[in-house]
Coordinates of C-alpha atoms and ligand atoms in Angstrom, one line a residue:
X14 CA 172.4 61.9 74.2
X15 CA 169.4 60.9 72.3
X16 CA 170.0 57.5 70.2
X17 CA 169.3 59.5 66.7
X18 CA 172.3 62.1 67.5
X19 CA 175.0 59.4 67.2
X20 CA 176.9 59.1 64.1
X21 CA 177.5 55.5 63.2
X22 CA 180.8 54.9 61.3
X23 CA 181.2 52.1 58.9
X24 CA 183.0 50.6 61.6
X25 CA 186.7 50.2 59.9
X26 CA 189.4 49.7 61.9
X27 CA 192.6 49.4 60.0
X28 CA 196.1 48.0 60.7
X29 CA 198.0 48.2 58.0
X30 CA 201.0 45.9 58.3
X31 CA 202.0 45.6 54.7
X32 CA 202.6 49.6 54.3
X33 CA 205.0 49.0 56.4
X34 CA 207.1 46.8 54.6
X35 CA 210.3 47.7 52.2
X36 CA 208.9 50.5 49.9
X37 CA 210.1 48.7 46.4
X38 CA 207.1 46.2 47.8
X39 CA 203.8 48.4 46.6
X40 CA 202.9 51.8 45.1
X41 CA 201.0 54.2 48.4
X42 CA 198.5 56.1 46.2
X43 CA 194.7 57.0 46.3
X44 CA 192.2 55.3 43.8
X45 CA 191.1 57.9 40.9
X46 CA 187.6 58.9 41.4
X47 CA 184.3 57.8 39.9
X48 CA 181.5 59.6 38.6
X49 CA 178.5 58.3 40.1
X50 CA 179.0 55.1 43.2
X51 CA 175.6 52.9 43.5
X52 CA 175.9 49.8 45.6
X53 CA 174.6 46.6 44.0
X54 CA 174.6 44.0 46.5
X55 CA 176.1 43.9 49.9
X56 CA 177.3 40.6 51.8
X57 CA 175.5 41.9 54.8
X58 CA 176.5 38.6 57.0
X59 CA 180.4 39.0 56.1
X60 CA 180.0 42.4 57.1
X61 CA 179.1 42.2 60.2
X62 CA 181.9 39.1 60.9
X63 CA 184.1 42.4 59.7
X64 CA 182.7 44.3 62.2
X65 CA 181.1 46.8 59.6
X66 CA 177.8 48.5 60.2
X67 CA 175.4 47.4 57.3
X68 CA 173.7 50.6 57.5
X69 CA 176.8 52.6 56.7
X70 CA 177.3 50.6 53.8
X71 CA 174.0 51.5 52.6
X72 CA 174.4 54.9 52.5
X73 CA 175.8 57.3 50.1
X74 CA 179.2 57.6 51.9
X75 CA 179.5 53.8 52.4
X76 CA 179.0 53.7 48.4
X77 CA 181.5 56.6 48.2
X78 CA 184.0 54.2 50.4
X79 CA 183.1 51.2 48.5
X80 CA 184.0 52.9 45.3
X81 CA 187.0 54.3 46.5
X82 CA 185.4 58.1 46.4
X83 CA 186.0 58.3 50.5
X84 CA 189.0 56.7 52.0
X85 CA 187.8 55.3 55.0
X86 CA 189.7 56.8 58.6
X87 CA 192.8 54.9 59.1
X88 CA 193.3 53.3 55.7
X89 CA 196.3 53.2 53.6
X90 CA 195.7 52.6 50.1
X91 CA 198.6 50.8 47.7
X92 CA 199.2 48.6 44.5
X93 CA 200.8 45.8 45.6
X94 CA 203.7 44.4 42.9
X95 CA 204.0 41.2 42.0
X96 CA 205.3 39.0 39.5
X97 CA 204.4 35.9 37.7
X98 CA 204.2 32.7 35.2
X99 CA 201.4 33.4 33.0
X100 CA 200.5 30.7 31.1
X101 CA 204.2 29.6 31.8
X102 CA 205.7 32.7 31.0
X103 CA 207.4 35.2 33.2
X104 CA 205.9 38.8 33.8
X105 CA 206.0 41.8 35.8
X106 CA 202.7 42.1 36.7
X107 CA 200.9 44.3 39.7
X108 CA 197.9 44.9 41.3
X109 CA 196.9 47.0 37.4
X110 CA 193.2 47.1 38.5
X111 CA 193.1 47.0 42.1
X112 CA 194.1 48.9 45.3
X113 CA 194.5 47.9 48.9
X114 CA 192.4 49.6 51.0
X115 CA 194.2 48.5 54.3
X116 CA 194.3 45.6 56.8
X117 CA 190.6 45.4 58.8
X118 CA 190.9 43.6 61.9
X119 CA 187.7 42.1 62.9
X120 CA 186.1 41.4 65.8
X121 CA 187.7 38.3 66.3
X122 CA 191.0 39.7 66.1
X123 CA 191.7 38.4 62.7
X124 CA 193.2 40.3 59.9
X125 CA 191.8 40.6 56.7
X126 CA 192.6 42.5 53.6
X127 CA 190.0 44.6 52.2
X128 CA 191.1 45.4 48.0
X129 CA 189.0 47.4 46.0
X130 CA 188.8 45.1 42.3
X131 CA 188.2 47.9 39.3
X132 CA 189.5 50.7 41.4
X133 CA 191.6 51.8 38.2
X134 CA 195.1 52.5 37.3
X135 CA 197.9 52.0 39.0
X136 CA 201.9 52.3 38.2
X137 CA 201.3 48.3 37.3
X138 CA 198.4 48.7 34.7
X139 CA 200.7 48.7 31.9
X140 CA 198.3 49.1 28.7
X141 CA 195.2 48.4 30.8
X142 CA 192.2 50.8 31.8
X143 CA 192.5 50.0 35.4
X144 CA 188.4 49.2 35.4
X145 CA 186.2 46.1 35.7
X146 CA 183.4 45.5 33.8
X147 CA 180.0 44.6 35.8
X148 CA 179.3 41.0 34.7
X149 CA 182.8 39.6 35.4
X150 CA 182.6 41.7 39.2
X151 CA 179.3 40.0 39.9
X152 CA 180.5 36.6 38.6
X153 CA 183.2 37.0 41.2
X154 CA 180.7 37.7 44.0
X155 CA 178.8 34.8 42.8
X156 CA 181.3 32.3 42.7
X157 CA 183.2 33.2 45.1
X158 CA 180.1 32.9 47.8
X159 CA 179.3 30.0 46.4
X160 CA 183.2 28.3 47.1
X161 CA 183.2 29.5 50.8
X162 CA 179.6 27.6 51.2
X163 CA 181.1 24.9 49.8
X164 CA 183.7 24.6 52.2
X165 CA 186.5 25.7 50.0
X166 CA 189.1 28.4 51.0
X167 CA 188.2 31.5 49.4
X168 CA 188.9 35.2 49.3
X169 CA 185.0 36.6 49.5
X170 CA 183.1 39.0 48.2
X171 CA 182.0 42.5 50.3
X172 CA 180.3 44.3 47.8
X173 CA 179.8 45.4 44.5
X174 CA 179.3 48.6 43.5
X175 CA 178.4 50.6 39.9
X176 CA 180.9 53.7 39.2
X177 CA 178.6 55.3 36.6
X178 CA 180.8 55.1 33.7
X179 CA 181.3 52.7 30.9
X180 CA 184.0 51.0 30.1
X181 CA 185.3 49.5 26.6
X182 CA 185.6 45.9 25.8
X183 CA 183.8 44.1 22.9
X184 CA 181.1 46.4 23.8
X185 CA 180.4 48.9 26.1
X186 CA 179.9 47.9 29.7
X187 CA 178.7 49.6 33.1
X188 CA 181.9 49.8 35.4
X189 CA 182.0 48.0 39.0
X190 CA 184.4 48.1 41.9
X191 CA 184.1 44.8 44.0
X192 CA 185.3 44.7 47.6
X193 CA 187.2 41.3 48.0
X194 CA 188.3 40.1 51.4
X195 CA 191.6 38.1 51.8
X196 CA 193.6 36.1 54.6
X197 CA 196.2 38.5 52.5
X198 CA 197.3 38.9 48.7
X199 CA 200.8 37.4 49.3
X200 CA 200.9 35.3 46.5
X201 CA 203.5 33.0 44.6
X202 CA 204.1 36.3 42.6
X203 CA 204.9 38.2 45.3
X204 CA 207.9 36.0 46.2
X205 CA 208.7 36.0 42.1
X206 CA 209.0 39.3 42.1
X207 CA 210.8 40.1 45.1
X208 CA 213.4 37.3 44.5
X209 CA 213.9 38.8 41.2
X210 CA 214.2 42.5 41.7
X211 CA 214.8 42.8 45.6
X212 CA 218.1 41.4 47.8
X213 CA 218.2 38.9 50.1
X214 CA 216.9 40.8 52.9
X215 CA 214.1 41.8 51.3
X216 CA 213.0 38.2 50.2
X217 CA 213.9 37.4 54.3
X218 CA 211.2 40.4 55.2
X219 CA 208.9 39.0 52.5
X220 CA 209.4 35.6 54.5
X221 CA 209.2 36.7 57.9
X222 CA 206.2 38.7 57.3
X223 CA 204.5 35.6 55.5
X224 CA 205.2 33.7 57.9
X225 CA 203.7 35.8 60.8
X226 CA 200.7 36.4 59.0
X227 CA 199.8 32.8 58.1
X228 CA 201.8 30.4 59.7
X229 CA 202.7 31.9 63.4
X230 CA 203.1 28.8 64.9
X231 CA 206.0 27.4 62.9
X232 CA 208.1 30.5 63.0
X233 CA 210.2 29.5 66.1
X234 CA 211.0 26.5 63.7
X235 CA 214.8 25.7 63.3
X236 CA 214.6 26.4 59.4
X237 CA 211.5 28.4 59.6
X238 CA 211.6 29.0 55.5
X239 CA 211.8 25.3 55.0
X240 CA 208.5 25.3 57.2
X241 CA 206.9 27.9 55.0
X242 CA 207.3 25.9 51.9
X243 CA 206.3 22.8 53.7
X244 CA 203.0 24.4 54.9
X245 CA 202.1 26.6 51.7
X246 CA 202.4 23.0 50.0
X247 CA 200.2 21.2 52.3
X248 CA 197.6 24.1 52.4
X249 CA 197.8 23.2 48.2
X250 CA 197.0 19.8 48.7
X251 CA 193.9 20.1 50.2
X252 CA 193.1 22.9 48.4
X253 CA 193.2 21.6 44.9
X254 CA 191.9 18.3 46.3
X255 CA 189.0 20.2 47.5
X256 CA 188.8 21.6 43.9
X257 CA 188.8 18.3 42.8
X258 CA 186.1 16.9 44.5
X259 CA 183.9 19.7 43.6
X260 CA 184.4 19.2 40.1
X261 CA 185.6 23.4 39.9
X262 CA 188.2 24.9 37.3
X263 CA 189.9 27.6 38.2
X264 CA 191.2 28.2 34.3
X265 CA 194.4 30.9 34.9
X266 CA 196.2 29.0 37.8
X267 CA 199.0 31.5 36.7
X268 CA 201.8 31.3 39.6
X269 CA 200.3 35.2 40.4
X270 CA 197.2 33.7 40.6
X271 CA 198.5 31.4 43.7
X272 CA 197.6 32.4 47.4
X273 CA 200.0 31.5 50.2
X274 CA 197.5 31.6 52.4
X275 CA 195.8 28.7 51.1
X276 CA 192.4 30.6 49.3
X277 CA 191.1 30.2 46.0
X278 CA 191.7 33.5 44.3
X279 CA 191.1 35.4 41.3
X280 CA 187.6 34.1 39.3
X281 CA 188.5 35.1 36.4
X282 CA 187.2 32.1 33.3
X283 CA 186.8 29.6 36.2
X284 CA 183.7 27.4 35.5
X285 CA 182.5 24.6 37.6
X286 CA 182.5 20.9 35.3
X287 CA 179.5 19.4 34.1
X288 CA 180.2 16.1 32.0
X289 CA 183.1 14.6 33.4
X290 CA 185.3 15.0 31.5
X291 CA 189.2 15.4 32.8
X292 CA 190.2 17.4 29.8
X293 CA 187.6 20.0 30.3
X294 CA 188.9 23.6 29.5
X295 CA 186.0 26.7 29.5
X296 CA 188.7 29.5 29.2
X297 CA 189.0 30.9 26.0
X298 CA 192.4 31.7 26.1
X299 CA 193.8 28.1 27.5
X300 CA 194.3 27.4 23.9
X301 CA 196.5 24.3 24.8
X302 CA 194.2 23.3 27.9
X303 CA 197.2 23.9 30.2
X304 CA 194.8 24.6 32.8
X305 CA 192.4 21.8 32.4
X306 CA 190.6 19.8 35.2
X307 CA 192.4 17.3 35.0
X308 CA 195.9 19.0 35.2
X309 CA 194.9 21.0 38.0
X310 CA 197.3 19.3 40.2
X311 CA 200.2 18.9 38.0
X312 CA 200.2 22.8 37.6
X313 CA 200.0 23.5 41.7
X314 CA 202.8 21.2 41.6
X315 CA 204.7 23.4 38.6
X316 CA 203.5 26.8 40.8
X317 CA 204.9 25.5 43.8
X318 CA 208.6 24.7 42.4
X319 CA 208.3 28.3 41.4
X320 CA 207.7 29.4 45.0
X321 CA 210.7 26.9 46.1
X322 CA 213.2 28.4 43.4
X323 CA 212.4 32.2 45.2
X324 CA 213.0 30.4 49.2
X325 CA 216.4 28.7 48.2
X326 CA 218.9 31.3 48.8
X327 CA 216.6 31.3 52.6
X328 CA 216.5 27.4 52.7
X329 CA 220.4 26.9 53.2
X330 CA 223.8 28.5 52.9
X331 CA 225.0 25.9 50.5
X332 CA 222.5 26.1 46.7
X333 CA 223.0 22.2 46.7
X334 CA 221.5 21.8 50.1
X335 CA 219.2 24.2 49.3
X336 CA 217.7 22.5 46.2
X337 CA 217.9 19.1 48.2
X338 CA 215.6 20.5 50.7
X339 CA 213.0 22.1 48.1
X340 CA 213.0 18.9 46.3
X341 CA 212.2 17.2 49.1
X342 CA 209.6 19.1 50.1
X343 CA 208.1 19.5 46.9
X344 CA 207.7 15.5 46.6
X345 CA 205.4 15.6 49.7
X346 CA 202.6 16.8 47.4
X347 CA 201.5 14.2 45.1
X348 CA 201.1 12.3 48.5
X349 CA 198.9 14.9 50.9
X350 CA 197.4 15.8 47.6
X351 CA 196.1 11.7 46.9
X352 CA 195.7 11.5 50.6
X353 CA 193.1 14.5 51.2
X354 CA 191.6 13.8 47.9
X355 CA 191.3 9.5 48.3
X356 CA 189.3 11.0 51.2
X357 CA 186.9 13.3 49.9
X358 CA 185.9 10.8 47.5
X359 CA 185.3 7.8 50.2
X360 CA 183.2 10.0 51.6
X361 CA 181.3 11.1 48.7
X362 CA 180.8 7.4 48.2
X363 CA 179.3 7.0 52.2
X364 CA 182.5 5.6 53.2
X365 CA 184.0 5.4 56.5
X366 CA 187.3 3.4 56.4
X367 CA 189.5 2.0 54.5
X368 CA 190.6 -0.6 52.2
X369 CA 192.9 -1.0 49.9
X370 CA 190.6 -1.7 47.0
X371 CA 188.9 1.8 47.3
X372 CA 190.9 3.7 44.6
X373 CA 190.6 0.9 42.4
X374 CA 186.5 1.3 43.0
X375 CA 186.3 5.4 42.8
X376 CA 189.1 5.2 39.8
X377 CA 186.5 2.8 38.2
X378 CA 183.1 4.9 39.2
X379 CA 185.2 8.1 37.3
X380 CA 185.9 5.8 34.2
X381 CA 182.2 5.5 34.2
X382 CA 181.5 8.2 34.0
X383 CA 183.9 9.8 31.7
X384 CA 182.9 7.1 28.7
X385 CA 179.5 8.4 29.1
X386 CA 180.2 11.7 29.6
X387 CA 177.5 11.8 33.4
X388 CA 177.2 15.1 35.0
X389 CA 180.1 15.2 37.9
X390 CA 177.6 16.7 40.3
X391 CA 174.2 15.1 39.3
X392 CA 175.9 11.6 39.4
X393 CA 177.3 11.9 42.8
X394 CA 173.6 13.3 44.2
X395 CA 171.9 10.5 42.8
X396 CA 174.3 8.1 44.3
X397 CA 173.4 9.6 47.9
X398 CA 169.6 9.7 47.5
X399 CA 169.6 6.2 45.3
X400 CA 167.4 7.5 42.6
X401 CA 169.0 6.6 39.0
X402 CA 169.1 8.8 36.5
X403 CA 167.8 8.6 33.0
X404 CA 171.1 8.4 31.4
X405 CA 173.6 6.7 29.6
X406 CA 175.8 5.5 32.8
X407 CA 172.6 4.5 34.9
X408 CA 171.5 2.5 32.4
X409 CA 174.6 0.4 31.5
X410 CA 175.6 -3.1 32.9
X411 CA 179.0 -1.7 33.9
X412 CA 177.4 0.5 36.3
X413 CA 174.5 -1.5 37.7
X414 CA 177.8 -4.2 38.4
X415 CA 179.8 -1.1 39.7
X416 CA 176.8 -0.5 42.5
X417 CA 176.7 -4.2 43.6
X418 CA 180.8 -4.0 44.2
X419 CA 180.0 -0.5 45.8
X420 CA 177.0 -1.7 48.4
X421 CA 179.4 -4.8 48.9
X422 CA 182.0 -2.3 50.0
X423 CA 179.4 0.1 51.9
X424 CA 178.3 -3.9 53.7
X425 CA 182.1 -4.3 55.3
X426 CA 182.3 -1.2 57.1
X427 CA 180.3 -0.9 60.9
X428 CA 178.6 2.4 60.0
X429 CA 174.6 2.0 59.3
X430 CA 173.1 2.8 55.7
X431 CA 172.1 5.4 57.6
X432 CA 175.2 6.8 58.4
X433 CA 176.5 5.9 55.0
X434 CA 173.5 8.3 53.9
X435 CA 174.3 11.5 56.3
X436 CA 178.0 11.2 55.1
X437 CA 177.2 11.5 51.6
X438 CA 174.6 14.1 51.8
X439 CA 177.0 15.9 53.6
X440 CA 180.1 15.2 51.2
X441 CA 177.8 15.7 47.8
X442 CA 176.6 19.4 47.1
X443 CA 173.1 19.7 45.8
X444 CA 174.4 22.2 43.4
X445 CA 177.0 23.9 41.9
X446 CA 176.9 27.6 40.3
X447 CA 175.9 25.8 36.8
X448 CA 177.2 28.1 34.3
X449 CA 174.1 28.5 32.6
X450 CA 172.2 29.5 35.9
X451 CA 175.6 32.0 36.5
X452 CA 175.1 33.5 32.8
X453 CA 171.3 33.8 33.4
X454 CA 171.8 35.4 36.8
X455 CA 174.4 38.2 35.1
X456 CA 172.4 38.5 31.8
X457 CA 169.2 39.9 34.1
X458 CA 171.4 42.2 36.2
X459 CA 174.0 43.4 33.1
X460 CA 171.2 43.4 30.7
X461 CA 168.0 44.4 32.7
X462 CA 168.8 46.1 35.6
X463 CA 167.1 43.2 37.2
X464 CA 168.9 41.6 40.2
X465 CA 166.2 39.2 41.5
X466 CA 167.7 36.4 39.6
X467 CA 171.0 36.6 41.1
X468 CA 169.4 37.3 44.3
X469 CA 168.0 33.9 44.0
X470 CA 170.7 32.0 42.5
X471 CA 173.1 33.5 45.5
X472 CA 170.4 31.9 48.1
X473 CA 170.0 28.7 46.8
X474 CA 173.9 28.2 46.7
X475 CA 174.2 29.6 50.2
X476 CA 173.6 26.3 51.6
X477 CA 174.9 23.5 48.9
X478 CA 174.3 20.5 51.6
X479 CA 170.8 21.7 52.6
X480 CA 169.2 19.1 49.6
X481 CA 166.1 21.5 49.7
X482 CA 163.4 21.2 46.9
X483 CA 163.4 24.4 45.9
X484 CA 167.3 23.6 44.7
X485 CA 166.1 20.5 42.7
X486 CA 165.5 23.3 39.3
X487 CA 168.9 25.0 39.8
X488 CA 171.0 21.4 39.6
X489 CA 168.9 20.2 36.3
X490 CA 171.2 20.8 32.9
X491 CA 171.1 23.2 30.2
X492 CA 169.5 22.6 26.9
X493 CA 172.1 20.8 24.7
X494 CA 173.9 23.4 22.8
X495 CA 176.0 22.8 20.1
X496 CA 178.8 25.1 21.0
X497 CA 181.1 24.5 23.6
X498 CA 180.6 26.8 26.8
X499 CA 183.1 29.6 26.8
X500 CA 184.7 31.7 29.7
X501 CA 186.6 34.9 29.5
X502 CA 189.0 36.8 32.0
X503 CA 186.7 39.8 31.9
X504 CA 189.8 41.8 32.4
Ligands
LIG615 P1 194.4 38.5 36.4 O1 194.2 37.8 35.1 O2 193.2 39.2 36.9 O3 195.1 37.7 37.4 O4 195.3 39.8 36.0 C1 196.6 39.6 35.5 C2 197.3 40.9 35.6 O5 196.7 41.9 34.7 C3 197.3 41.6 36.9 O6 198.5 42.3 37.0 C4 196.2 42.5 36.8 O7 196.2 43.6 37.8 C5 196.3 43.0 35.4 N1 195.0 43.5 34.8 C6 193.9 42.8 34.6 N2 193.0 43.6 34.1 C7 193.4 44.8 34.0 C8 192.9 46.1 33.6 N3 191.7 46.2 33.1 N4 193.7 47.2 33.7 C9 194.9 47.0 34.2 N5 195.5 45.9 34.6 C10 194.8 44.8 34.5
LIG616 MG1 195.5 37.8 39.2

């Protein structure tokens, strides 16, 4: 057969375990059509780790598929319910904007969920349109890409795709469906909402399922559900520590909002800090900054105990026992959490062991830089390639005796300065997705049609440890403004 006969598929290959689940679970149904699908930008190297032919994607049906026009051979589209704390406060909530297009399994044998973001309404849209706007889809591309290079667990970003309608919010804005890959949705909210609405045997399903996706190796465990909490806990930890370190703010760390497989998920107002500055809020709608920097673990913390409340009637016959347990579990994470983070930080500092005097030296390097307000990001890179900084903290006494207790510190370990050098460069990105760069990047493509700037932006923050020169304009800061800078849920 001559090579130009054969038809190439897109290269799906769907399992889809969660369809099979209790029915009071999800809604099956198709996405609503869209006028007109145009792909805008296609993660061609996640792709191909899917398995998918890039080509395919390219073309007119793979924009179809990607809009949710063409369901793709072997996929079983659904809404997912869920529950939630939103801002503290308990909701049925829903995939309202999103469909699951069906479980791919890659080439490595690993399972992924493939959502379509904007897909429109579902039985859990209650007064919403079911659509996303373009700006807040390609913010979630961005920022999403820009986690996973840093290292961070994250749902990622397939592909974003025009519908060729406009949608109403403040104004009126091009429509976008964005393919988002996940370990899974299960979320905190899941277990909310089938603890609230579903029997025991349900919640065990929910459990057993969870527990075969994510965490197969501790389901031969003699209180298996206790494991669950325990692992969905220390998956947290290091999670939010890794937030931490990176300076990023999530900014709607609602308990829906939670994966249990560990990933960042949902972009919505998150916003990456520049000053440091604990109490720094970008959302517009955290009113109270109950989602603050600073608070970021106190609220995983608050999430968790939500998750625990759903396990206990799975964690022991008697509730007393059952509580016990949960507690003590849920006391673990103020410890893994200090532990993973005490360590980012040594190493963002060059250092290799310990002593007990470290936190005492990082907690005083933060203090720093909090009464002068110093760039999170900027100080730290500075710090690795010892060149000051024209600014306030650089130029203070405090600091200049801060460095001589630091190189004292760096002098008592084995490692070479050298060594020292390599860990920090390694440990300190170059740059983060500076909101300004992000607002630029989305004004071209919203605004002009113009995609080179986010093209360019996505590159550079492809590899944050690479220290390259041409990343030296995208880390300097934006021109003082005299408002605050403001996210929105782009819902
Ligand atoms: P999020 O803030 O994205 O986590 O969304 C919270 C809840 O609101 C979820 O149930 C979403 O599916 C739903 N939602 C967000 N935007 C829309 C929309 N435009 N139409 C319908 N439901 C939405
Ligand atoms: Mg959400």
């Amino acid at each position: 057969m001559a090579e130009e006969n054969v038809i190439i598929g897109t290269g799906w290959n769907f399992d889809n375990s969660y369809a099979r689940l209790p029915e009071s679970f999800f809604t099956k149904m198709t996405p609503p059509p869209v006028s007109l699908p145009k792909l805008i930008i296609l993660n061609e190297p996640l792709a191909i780790s899917l398995g998918l032919n890039v080509q395919a994607l390219q073309s007119k049906d793979g924009a179809a598929e990607l809009a949710g026009n063409q369901i793709p051979e072997g996929a079983s589209p659904l809404a997912q319910a869920y529950a939630g704390h939103q801002f503290g406060h308990f909701n049925m909530l829903g995939d309202g904007r999103a469909l699951l297009l069906g479980e791919q399994i890659t080439p490595q044998g690993e399972r992924v969920d493939i959502q379509l973001k904007g897909s429109g309404r579902t039985p859990y849209s209650r007064g919403g349109d079911g659509r996303a706007a373009l700006g807040p889809m390609l913010r979630e591309y961005i920022i999403s890409e820009a986690m996973h290079a840093l290292g961070i667990a994250t749902t990622r970003s397939l592909a974003v795709v025009t519908t060729g309608e406009l949608i109403i919010r403040e104004t009126k804005q091009p429509g976008a469906i964005l393919t988002r890959v996940a370990a899974s949705h299960l979320r905190v909210g899941t277990f909310q909402y089938v603890s609230k609405w579903g029997s025991t045997e349900d919640l065990r399903d929910l459990a057993d399922y969870t527990l075969q996706r994510h965490f197969p190796e501790i389901e031969a465990d003699e209180n298996r559900y206790l494991s669950l909490l325990k692992e969905v806990i220390k998956r947290q930890a290091v999670l939010i520590s890794k937030w931490q370190l990176v300076g990023f703010i999530h900014g709607v760390m609602n308990t829906d909002n939670m994966a249990l497989s560990g990933e960042t998920i949902d972009y919505g107002p998150c916003a990456f800090l520049d000053a440091f500055v604990p109490a720094t809020v970008f959302s517009s709608i955290d009113i109270h900054g109950r989602y603050a920097y600073g608070n970021q673990p106190h609220i995983a913390v608050w999430n968790l105990s939500r998750f625990a409340e759903t396990l206990l009637p799975l964690l022991h016959d008697n509730e007393e026992e059952a509580v016990e347990l949960a507690e003590d579990a849920l006391s673990d994470f103020s410890e893994l959490y200090h532990h993973h983070w005490i360590a980012g930080m040594r190493a963002k500092l060059g250092i290799f062991n310990e002593e007990l005097e470290d936190e005492s030296l990082i907690v005083s390097l933060l203090g720093l830089m909090q009464n002068s307000r110093a760039d999170y990001t900027n100080t730290f890179r500075a710090l690795t390639f010892d060149q000051p900084e024209d600014t306030d903290l650089f130029g203070s006494t405090e600091f200049v005796q801060w460095q001589e207790l630091w190189q004292a510190r760096l002098g008592r370990q084995q490692e070479s300065k050298d060594a020292s050098h390599q860990l920090m460069r390694n440990s300190n990105p170059a740059l983060i997705p500076r909101n300004h760069r992000v607002e630029e990047a989305l004004e071209a493509a919203v605004n002009q049609g113009d995609y080179s700037v986010m093209e360019r932006l996505l590159d550079v923050l492809a590899s944050p440890y690479a220290h390259s020169p041409e990343q030296a304009e995208y880390s300097t800061l934006p021109a003082q403004s005299s408002l605050p800078y403001r996210t929105f849920c782009g819902t």
